[in-house]
Tab-separated table of C-alpha atoms and ligand atoms in Angstrom:
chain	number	residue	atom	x	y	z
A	1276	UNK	CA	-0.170	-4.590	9.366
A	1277	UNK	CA	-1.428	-6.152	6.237
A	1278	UNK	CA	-3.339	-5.222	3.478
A	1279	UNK	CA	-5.246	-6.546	0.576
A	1280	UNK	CA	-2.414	-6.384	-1.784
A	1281	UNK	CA	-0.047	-8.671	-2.603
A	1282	UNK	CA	3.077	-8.798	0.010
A	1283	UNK	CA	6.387	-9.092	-2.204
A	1284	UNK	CA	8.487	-8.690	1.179
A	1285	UNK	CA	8.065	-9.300	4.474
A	1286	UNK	CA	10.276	-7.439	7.135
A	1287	UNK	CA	9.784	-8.289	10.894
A	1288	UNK	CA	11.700	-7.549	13.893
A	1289	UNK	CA	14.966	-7.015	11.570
A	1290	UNK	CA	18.257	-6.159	13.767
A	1291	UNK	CA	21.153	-4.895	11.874
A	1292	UNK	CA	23.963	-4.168	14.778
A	1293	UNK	CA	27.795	-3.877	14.027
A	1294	UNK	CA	30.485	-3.301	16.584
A	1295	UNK	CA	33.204	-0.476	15.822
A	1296	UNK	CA	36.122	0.109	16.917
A	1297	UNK	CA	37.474	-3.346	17.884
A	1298	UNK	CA	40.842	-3.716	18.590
A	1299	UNK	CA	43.436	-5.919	19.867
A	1300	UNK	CA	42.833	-4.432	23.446
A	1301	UNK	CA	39.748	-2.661	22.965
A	1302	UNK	CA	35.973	-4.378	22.983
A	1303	UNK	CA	34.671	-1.977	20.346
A	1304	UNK	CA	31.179	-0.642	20.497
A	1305	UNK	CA	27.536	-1.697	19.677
A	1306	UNK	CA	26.117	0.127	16.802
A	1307	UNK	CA	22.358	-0.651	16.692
A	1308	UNK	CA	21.633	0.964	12.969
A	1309	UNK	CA	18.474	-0.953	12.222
A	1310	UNK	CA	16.845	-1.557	15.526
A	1311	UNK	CA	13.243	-3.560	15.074
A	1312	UNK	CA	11.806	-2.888	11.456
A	1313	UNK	CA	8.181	-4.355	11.337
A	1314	UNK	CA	7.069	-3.620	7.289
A	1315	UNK	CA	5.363	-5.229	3.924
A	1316	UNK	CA	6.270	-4.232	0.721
A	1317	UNK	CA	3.307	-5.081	-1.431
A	1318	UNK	CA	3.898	-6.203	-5.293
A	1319	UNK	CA	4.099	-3.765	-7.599
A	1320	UNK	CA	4.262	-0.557	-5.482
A	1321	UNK	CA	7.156	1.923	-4.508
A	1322	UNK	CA	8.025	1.899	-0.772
A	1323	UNK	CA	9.384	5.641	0.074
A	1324	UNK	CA	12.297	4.879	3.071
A	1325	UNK	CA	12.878	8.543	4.246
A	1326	UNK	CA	15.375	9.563	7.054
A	1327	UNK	CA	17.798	11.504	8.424
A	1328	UNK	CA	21.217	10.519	7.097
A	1329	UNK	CA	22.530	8.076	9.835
A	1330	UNK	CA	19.011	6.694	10.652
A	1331	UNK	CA	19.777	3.278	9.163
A	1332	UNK	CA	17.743	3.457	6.127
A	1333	UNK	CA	20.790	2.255	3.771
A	1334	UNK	CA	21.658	-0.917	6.218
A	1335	UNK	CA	17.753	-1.792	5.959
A	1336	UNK	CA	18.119	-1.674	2.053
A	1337	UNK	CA	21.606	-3.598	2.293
A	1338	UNK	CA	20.330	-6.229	4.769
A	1339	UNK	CA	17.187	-6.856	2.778
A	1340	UNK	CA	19.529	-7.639	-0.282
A	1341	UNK	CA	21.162	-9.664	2.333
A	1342	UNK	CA	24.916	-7.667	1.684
A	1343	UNK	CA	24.764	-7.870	5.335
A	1344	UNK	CA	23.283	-11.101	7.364
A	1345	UNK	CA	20.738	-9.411	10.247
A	1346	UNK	CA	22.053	-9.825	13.732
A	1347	UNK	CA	17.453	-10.303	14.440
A	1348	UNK	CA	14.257	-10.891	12.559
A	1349	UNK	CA	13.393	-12.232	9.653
A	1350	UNK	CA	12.952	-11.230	5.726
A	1351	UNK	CA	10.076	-12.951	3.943
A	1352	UNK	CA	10.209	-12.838	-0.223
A	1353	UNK	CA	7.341	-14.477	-1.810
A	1354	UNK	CA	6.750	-16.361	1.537
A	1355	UNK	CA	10.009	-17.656	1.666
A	1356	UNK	CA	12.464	-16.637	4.687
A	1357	UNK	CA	15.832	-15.893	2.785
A	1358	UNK	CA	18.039	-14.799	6.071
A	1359	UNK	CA	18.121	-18.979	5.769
A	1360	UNK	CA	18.834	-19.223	1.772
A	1361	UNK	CA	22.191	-21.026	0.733
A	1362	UNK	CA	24.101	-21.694	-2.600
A	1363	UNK	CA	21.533	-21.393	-5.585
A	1364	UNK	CA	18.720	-20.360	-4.026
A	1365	UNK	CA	20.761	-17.693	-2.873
A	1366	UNK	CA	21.749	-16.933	-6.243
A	1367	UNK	CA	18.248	-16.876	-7.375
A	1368	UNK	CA	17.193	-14.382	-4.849
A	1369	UNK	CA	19.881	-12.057	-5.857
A	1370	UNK	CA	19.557	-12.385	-9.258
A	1371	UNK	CA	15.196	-11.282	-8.477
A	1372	UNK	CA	16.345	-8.323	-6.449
A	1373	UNK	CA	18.983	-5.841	-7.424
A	1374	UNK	CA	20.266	-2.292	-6.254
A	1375	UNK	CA	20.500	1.216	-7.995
A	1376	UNK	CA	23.475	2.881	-5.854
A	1377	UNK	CA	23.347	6.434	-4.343
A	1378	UNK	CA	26.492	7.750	-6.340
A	1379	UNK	CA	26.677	7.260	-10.032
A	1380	UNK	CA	30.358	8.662	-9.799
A	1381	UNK	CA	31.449	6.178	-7.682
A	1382	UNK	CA	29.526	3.112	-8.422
A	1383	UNK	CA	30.410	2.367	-11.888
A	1384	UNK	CA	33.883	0.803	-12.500
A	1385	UNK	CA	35.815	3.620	-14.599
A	1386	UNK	CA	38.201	1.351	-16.078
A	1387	UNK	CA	35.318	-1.200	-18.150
A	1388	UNK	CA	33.215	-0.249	-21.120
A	1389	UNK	CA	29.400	0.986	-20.506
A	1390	UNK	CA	28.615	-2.914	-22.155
A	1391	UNK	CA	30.587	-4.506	-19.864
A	1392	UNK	CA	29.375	-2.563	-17.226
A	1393	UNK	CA	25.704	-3.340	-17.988
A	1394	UNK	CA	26.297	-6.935	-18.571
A	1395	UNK	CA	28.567	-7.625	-15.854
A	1396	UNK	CA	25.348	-9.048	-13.833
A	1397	UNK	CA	25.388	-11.668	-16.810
A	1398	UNK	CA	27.924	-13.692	-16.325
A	1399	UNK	CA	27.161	-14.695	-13.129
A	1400	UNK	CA	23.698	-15.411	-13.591
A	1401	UNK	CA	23.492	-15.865	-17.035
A	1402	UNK	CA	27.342	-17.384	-17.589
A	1403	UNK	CA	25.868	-19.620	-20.994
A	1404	UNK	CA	25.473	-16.229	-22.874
A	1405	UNK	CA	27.965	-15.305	-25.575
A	1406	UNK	CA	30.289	-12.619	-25.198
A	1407	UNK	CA	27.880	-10.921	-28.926
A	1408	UNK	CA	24.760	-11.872	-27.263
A	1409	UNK	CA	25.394	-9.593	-24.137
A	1410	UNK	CA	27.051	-7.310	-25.890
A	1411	UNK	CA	23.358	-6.892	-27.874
A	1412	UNK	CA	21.415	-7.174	-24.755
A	1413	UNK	CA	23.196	-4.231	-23.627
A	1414	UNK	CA	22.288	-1.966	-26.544
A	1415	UNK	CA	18.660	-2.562	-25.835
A	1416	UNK	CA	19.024	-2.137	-22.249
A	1417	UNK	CA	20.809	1.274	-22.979
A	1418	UNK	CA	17.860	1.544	-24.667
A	1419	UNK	CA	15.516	1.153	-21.951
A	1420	UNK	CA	16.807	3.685	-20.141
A	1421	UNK	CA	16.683	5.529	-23.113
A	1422	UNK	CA	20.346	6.024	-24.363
A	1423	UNK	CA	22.039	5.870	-27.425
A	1424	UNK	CA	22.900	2.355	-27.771
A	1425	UNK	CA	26.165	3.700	-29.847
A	1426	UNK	CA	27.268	4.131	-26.374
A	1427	UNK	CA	28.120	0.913	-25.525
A	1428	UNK	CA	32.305	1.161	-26.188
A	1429	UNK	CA	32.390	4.545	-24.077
A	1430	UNK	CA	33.628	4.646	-20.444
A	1431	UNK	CA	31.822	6.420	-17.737
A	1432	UNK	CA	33.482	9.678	-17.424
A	1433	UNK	CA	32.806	10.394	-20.414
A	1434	UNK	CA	28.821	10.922	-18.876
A	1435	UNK	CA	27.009	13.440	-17.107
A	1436	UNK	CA	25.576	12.184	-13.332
A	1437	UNK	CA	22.234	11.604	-15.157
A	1438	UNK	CA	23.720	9.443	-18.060
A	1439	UNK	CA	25.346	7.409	-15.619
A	1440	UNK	CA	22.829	6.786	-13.016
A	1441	UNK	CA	20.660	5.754	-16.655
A	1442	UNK	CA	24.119	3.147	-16.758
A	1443	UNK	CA	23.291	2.093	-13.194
A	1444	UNK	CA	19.941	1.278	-13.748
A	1445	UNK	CA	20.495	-0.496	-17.024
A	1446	UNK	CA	22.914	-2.510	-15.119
A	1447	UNK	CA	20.078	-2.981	-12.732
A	1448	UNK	CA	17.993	-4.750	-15.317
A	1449	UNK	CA	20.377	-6.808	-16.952
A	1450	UNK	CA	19.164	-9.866	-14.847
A	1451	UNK	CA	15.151	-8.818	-14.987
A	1452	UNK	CA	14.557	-8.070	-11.527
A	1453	UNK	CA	11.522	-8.060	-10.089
A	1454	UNK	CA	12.315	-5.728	-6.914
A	1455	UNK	CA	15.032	-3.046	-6.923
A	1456	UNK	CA	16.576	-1.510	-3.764
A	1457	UNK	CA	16.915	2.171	-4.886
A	1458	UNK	CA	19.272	3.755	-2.614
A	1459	UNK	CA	18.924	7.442	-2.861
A	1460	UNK	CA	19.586	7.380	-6.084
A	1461	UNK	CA	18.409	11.178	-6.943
A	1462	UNK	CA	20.079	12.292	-4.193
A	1463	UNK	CA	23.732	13.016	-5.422
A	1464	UNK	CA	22.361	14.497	-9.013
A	1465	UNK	CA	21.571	18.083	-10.279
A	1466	UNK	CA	17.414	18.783	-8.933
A	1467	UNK	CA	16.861	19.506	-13.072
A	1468	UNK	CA	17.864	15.563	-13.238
A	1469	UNK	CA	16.206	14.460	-10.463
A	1470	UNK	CA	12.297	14.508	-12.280
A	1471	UNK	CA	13.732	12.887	-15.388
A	1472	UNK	CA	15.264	10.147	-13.357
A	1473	UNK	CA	12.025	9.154	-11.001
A	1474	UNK	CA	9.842	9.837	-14.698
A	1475	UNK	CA	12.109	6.970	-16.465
A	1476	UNK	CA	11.943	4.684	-12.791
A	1477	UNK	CA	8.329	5.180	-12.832
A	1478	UNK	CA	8.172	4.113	-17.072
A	1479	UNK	CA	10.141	1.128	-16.245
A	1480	UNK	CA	7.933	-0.064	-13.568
A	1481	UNK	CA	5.386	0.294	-15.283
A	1482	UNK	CA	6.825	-1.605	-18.330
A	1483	UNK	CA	8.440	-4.495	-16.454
A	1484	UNK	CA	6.492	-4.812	-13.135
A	1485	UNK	CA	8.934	-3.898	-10.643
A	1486	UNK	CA	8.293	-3.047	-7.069
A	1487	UNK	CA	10.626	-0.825	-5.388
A	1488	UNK	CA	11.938	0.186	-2.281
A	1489	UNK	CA	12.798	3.605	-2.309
A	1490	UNK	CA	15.154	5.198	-0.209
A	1491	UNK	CA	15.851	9.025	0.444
A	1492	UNK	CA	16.882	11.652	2.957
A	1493	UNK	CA	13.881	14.173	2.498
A	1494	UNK	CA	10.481	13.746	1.948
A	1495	UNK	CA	10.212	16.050	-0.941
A	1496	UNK	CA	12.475	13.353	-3.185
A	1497	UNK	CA	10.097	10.021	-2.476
A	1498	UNK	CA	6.460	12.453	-2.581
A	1499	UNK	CA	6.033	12.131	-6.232
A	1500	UNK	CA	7.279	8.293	-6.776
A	1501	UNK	CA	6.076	6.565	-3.317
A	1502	UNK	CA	2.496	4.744	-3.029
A	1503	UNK	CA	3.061	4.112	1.045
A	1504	UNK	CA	6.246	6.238	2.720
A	1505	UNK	CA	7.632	5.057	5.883
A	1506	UNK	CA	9.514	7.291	7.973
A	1507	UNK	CA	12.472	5.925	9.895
A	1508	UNK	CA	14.321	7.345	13.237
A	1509	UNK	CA	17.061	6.176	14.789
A	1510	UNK	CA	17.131	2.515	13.494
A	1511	UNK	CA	13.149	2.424	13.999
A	1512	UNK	CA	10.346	3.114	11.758
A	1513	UNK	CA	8.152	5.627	13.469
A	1514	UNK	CA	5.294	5.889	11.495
A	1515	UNK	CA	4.442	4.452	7.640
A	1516	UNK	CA	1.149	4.867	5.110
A	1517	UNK	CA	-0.214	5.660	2.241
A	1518	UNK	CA	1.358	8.588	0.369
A	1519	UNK	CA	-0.970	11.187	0.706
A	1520	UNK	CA	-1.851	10.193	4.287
A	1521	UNK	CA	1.587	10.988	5.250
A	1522	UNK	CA	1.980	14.282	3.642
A	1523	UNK	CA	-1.466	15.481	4.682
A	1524	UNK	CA	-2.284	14.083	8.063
A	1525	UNK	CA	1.200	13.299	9.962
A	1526	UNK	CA	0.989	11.724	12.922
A	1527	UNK	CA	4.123	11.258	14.052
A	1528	UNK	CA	6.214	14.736	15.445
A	1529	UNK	CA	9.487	13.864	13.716
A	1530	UNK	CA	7.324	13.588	10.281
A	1531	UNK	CA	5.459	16.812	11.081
A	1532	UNK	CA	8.981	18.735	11.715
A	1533	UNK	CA	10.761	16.769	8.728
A	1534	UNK	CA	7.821	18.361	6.354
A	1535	UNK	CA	8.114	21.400	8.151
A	1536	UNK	CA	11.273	21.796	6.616
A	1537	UNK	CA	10.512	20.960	3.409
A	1538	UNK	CA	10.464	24.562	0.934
A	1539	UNK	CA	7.239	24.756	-0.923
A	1540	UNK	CA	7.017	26.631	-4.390
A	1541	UNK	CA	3.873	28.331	-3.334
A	1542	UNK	CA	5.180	32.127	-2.525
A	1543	UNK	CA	1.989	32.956	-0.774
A	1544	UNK	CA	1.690	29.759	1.026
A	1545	UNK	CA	5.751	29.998	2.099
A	1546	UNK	CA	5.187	32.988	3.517
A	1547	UNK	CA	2.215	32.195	5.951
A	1548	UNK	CA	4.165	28.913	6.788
A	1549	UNK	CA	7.743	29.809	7.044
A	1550	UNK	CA	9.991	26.750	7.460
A	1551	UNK	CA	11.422	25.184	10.228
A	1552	UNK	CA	14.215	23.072	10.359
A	1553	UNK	CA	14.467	20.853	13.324
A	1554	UNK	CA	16.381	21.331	16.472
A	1555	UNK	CA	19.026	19.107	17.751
A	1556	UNK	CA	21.401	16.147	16.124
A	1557	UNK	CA	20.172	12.743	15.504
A	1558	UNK	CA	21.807	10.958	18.523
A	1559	UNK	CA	24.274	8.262	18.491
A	1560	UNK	CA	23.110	4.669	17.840
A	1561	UNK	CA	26.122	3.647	20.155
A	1562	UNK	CA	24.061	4.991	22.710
A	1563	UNK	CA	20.257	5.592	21.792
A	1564	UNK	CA	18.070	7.785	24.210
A	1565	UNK	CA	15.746	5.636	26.966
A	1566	UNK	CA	12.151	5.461	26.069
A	1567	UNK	CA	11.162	6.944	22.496
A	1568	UNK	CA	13.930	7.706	20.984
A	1569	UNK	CA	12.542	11.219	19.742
A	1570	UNK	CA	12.875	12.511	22.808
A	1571	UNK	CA	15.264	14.923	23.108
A	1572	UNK	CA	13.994	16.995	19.710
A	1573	UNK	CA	10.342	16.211	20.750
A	1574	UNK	CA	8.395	19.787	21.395
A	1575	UNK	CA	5.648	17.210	22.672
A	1576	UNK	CA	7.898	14.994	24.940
A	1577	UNK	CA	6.284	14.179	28.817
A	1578	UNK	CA	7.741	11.699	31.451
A	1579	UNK	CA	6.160	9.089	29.628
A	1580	UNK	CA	8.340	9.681	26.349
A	1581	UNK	CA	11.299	9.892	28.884
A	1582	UNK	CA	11.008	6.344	29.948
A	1583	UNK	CA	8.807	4.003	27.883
A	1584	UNK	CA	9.415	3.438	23.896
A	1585	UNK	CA	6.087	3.743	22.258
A	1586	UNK	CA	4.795	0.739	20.467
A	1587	UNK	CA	4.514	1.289	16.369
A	1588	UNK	CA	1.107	0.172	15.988
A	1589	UNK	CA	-2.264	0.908	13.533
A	1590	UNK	CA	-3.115	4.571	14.905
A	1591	UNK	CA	-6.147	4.681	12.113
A	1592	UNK	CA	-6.649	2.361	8.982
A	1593	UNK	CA	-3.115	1.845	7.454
A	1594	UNK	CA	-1.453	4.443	9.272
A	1595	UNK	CA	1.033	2.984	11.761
A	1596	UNK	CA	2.736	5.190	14.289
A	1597	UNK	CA	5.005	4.903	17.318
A	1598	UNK	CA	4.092	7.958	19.717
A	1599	UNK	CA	2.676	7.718	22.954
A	1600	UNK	CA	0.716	11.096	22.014
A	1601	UNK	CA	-0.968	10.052	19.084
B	1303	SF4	FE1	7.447	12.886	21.043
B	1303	SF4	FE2	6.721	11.353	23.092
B	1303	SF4	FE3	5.692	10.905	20.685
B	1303	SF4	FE4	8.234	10.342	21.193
B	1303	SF4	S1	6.460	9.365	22.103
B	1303	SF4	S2	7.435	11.355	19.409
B	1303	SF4	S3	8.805	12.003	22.553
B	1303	SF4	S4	5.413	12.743	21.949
């Protein structure tokens, strides 16, 4: 499934399982939350990861920053396989790839400064710094993110959600990264936020070369930012390609019904295509569905579907899809 460009990341056959529930007298249950990711994420470009909310997109982020070890598979960066990294090199990879968190109420700690929030990163990767020198660094990170660097003695509640996910990000950079795990991070603010917050992502990629995985619930959020979107179900990721592919020839029936639901500004066009939001719950990764697990909210399920899980494979050039119809 590769490409001309340049592969940053290479994801294949990652397992992310957890048991819940464990007790003294009870065995606990399997949680299969990533179940078999097979992706590239090519230098420079924005990855869109959209999904349902329990579809396992955030434990793919997490285990590719390796906050969790993968129970399968293996994680390629720059060729090397860091699932087996230890000590510096360890410390090396993290400081390369960072995370902007999904909740900028929660995520920054209310009780430092907004300088010793940004350069927290710094002392442990960059611990020969002076206390001044970060302290300066800061300012022109708040900078970056385009901030008043006058900021820097203020604490975070003193901030609207924007301001601080603008904290979060600056904190992001501290360590120049060169690939950021974006974890919904338009999702919790105010939709008049939203554009400014992908506009200044998109600036700073530009500027310092990032690549970026970009996670969200909808694909409205990851349209305007994403170069390829993949589209994840149920711990899998049923079909993934270039941007516009995706939103104008969907192959997959869980993609067609998640843009189905998607409102479109068009009055005229809304009203010819009124929206649909799709039947059913996601089902339990305790206990996933036989065959594709789609199934059950499939309007184009057969026997087949019932019993056999597709393969995600290269339907047409770079567009992979997992559906036996397709
Ligand atoms: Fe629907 Fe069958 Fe395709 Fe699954 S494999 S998405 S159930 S048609």
């Amino acid at each position: 499934m590769q490409s001309e460009a340049q592969t940053l990341v290479q994801v294949r056959g990652l397992k992310k399982h957890f048991i819940v529930g464990k007790g003294l007298f009870r065995r606990g249950n399997l949680v299969q939350a990533v179940n078999g990711l097979d992706f590239d994420i090519h230098q420079g470009e924005t990855l869109g990861l959209v999904g349902e909310s329990g579809c396992g997109k955030s434990t793919a982020g997490r285990t590719i920053l390796q906050l969790y070890k993968p129970t399968a598979g293996t994680i390629h960066y720059q060729g090397v396989d860091i699932t087996t990294l230890k000590h510096d090199a360890l410390l090396e990879y993290r400081r390369k790839i960072q995370i902007i968190f999904q909740d900028p109420y929660s995520s920054l700690n209310p009780r430092l400064t907004v300088g010793n929030i940004i350069s927290e990163p710094l002392l442990i990767h960059h611990p020969e710094m002076s206390k001044q020198d970060r302290l300066d660094y800061s300012k022109e990170l708040l900078m970056q993110v385009n901030m008043n660097p006058g900021f820097i003695n203020r604490y975070p509640h003193e901030f609207s959600g924007g301001q601080r996910q603008r904290i979060g990000i600056a904190r992001a950079l501290a360590v120049k990264p060169e690939f950021i795990v974006c974890d919904e991070p338009i999702s919790a603010l105010d939709v008049s936020v939203q554009a400014q917050v992908v506009t200044l992502m998109e600036e700073l990629q530009e500027k310092m070369n990032l690549t970026y995985l970009f996670i969200a619930h909808d694909l409205s959020m990851v349209r305007h930012i994403s170069n390829r979107v993949a589209v994840m179900y149920l711990g899998k990721i049923v079909e993934l390609s270039d941007r516009d592919e995706i939103y104008e020839h969907p192959q997959h029936p869980y993609t067609q019904a998640l843009l189905r639901a998607i409102p479109v500004p068009d009055p005229v066009y809304a009203e010819a295509h009124p929206l649909q939001s799709l039947e059913g719950e996601v089902p339990s990764p305790i206990n996933p569905p036989k065959g594709c697990y789609f199934h059950p909210r499939c309007p184009m399920a057969t026997q087949i579907c019932r019993e056999e899980a597709p393969i995600f494979e290269e339907k047409t050039a770079k567009h992979f899809c997992a559906c036996h119809m397709v």
